[in-house]
mmCIF file of C-alpha atoms in Angstrom:
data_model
loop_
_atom_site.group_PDB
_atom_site.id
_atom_site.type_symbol
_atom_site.label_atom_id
_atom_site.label_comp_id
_atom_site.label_asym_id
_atom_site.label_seq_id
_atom_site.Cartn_x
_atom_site.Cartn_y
_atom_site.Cartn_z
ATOM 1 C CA UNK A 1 -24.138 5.958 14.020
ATOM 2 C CA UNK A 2 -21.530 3.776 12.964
ATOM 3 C CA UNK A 3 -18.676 4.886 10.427
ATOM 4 C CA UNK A 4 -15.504 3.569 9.683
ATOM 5 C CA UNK A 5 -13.273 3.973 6.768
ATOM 6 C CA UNK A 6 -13.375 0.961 4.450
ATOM 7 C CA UNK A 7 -11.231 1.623 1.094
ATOM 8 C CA UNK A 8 -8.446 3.632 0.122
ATOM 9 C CA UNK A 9 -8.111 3.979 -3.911
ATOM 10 C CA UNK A 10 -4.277 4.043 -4.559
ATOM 11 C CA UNK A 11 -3.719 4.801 -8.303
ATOM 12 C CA UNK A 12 -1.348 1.859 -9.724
ATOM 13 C CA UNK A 13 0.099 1.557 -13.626
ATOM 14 C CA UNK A 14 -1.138 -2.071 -13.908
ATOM 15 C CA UNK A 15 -3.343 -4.141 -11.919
ATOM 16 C CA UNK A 16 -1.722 -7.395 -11.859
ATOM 17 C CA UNK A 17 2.324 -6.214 -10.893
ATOM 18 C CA UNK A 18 0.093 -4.347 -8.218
ATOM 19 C CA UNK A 19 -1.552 -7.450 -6.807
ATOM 20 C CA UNK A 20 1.406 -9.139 -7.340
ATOM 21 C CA UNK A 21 3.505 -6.407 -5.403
ATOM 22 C CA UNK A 22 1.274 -6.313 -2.650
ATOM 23 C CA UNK A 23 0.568 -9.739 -1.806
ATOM 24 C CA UNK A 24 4.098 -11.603 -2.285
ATOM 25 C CA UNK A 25 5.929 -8.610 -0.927
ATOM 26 C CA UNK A 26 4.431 -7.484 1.596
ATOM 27 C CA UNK A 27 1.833 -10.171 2.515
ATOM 28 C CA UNK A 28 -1.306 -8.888 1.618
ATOM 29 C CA UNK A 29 -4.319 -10.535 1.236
ATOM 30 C CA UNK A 30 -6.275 -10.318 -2.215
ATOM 31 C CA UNK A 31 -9.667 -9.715 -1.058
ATOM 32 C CA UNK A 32 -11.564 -9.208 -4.736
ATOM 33 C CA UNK A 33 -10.868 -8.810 -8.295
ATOM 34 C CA UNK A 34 -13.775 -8.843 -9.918
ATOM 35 C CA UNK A 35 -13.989 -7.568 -13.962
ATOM 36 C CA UNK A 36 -15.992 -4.249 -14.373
ATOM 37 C CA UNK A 37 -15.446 -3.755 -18.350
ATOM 38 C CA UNK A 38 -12.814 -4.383 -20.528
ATOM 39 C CA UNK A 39 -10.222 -2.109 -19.097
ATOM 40 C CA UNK A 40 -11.745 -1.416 -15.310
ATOM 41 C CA UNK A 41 -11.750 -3.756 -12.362
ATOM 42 C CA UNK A 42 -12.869 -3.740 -8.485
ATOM 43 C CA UNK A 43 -8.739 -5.090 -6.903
ATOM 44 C CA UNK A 44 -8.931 -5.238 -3.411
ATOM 45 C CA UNK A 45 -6.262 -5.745 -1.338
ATOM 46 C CA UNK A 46 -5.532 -5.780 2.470
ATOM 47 C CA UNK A 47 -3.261 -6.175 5.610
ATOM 48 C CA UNK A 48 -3.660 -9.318 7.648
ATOM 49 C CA UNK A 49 -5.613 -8.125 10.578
ATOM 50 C CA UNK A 50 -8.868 -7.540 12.047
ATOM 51 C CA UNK A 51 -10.343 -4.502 10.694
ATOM 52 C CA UNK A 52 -7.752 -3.674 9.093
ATOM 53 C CA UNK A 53 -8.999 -0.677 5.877
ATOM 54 C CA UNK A 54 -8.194 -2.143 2.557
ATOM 55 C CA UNK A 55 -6.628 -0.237 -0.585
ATOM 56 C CA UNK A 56 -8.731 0.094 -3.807
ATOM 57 C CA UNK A 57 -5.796 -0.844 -6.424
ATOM 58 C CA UNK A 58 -7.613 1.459 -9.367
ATOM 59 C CA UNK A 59 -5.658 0.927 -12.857
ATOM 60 C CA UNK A 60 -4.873 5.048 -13.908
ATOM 61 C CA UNK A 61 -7.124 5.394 -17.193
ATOM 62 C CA UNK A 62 -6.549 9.169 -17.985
ATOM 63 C CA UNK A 63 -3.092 11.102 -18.422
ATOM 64 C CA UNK A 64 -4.191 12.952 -15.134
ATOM 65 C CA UNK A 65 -4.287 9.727 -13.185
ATOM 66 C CA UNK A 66 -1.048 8.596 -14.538
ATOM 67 C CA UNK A 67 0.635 12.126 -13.688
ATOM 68 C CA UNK A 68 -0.356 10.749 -9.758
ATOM 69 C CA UNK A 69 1.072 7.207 -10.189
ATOM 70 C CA UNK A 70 3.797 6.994 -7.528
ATOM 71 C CA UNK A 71 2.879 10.522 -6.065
ATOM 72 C CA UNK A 72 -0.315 10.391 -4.849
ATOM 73 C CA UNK A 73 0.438 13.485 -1.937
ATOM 74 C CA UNK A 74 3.124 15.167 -3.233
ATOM 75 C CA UNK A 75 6.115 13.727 -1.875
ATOM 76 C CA UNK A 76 5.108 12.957 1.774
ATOM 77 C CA UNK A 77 3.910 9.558 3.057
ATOM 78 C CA UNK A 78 0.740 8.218 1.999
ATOM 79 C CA UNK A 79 -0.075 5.355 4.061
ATOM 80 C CA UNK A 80 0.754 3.846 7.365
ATOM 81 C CA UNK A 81 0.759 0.372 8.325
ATOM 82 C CA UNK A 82 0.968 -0.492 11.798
ATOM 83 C CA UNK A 83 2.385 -3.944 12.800
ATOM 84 C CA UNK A 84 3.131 -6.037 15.998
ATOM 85 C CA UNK A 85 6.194 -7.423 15.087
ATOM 86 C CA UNK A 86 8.734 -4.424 13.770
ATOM 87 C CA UNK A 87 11.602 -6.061 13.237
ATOM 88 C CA UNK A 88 10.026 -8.912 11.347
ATOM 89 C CA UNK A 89 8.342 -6.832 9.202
ATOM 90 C CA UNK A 90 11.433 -4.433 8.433
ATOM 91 C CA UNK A 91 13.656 -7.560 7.789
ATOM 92 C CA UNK A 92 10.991 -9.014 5.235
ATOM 93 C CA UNK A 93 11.134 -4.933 3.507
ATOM 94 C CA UNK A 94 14.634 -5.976 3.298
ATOM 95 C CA UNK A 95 14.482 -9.842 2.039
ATOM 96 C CA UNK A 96 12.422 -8.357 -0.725
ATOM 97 C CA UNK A 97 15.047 -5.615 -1.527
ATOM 98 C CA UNK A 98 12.013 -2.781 -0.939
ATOM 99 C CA UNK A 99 13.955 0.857 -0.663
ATOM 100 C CA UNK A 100 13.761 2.433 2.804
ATOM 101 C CA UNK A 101 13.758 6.049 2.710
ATOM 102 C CA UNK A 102 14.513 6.738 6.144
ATOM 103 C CA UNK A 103 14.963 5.012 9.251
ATOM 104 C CA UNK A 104 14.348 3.338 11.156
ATOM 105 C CA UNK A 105 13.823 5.307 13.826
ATOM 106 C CA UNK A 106 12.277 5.727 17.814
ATOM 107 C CA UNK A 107 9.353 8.706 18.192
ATOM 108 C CA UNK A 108 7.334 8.744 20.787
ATOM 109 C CA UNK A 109 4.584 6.872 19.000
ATOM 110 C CA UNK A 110 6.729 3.809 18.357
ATOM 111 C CA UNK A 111 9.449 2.437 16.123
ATOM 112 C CA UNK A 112 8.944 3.913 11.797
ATOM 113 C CA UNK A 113 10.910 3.719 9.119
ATOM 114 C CA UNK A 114 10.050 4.733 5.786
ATOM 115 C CA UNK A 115 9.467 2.959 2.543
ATOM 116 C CA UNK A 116 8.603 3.502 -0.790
ATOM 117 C CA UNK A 117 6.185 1.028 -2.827
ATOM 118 C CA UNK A 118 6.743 -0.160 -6.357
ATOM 119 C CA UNK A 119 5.710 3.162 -8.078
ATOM 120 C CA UNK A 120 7.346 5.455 -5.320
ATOM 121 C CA UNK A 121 4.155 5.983 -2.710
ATOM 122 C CA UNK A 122 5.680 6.569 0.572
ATOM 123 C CA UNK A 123 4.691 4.458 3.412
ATOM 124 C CA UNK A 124 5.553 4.904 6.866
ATOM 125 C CA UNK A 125 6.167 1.087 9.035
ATOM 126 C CA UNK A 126 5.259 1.903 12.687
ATOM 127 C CA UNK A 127 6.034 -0.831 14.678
#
């Protein structure tokens, strides 16, 4: 058997800022947007490298979901993207004036800092 985790759904306030966030900012890649209804679409979005899981950008349609823009786990980080080139990537976080939480830092797993997307979702850089 062969399983691997393909999407992450990370609940945004608009679809297009999100794209937009995600792709000039930090590079992404805008895999799909494809129309579903009038208010729904399939956004994919993803890292540049091979493999790499992609996020499900899914517009909040209820008050629930919008109580969880921005705070998706309750304060800690959310995601972690790991990169090659640390300092390149944390000097881009800065070019694009993207708040860093904490760091960074040296653990035994590598270089991190910690970021915050456009709604607040922490992230952790590992580098």
């Amino acid at each position: 058997m062969n399983h691997r985790l393909m999407h992450i759904a990370l609940v945004v306030a608009d679809y297009d800022e999100a794209i937009a966030w995600y792709t000039e900012k930090l590079g992404f890649t805008l895999i799909e947007d494809t129309r579903l209804s009038d208010v729904k679409r399939w956004v994919l979005v993803q890292p540049s490298g091979e493999g790499s899981c992609q996020l499900l950008l899914a517009k909040a349609a209820t008050d629930e979901q919008k109580s969880r823009v921005g705070n998706q786990t309750g304060g800690r980080v959310f995601l972690f993207l790991h990169t090659d080139d640390f300092e390149k990537d944390h000097q881009n976080l800065m070019k694009h004036n993207i708040k860093i939480v904490r760091g960074p830092v040296v653990e035994e797993y590598g270089k991190v800092l910690v970021f915050e997307d456009l709604y607040g979702n922490l992230w952790d850089l590992i580098g």
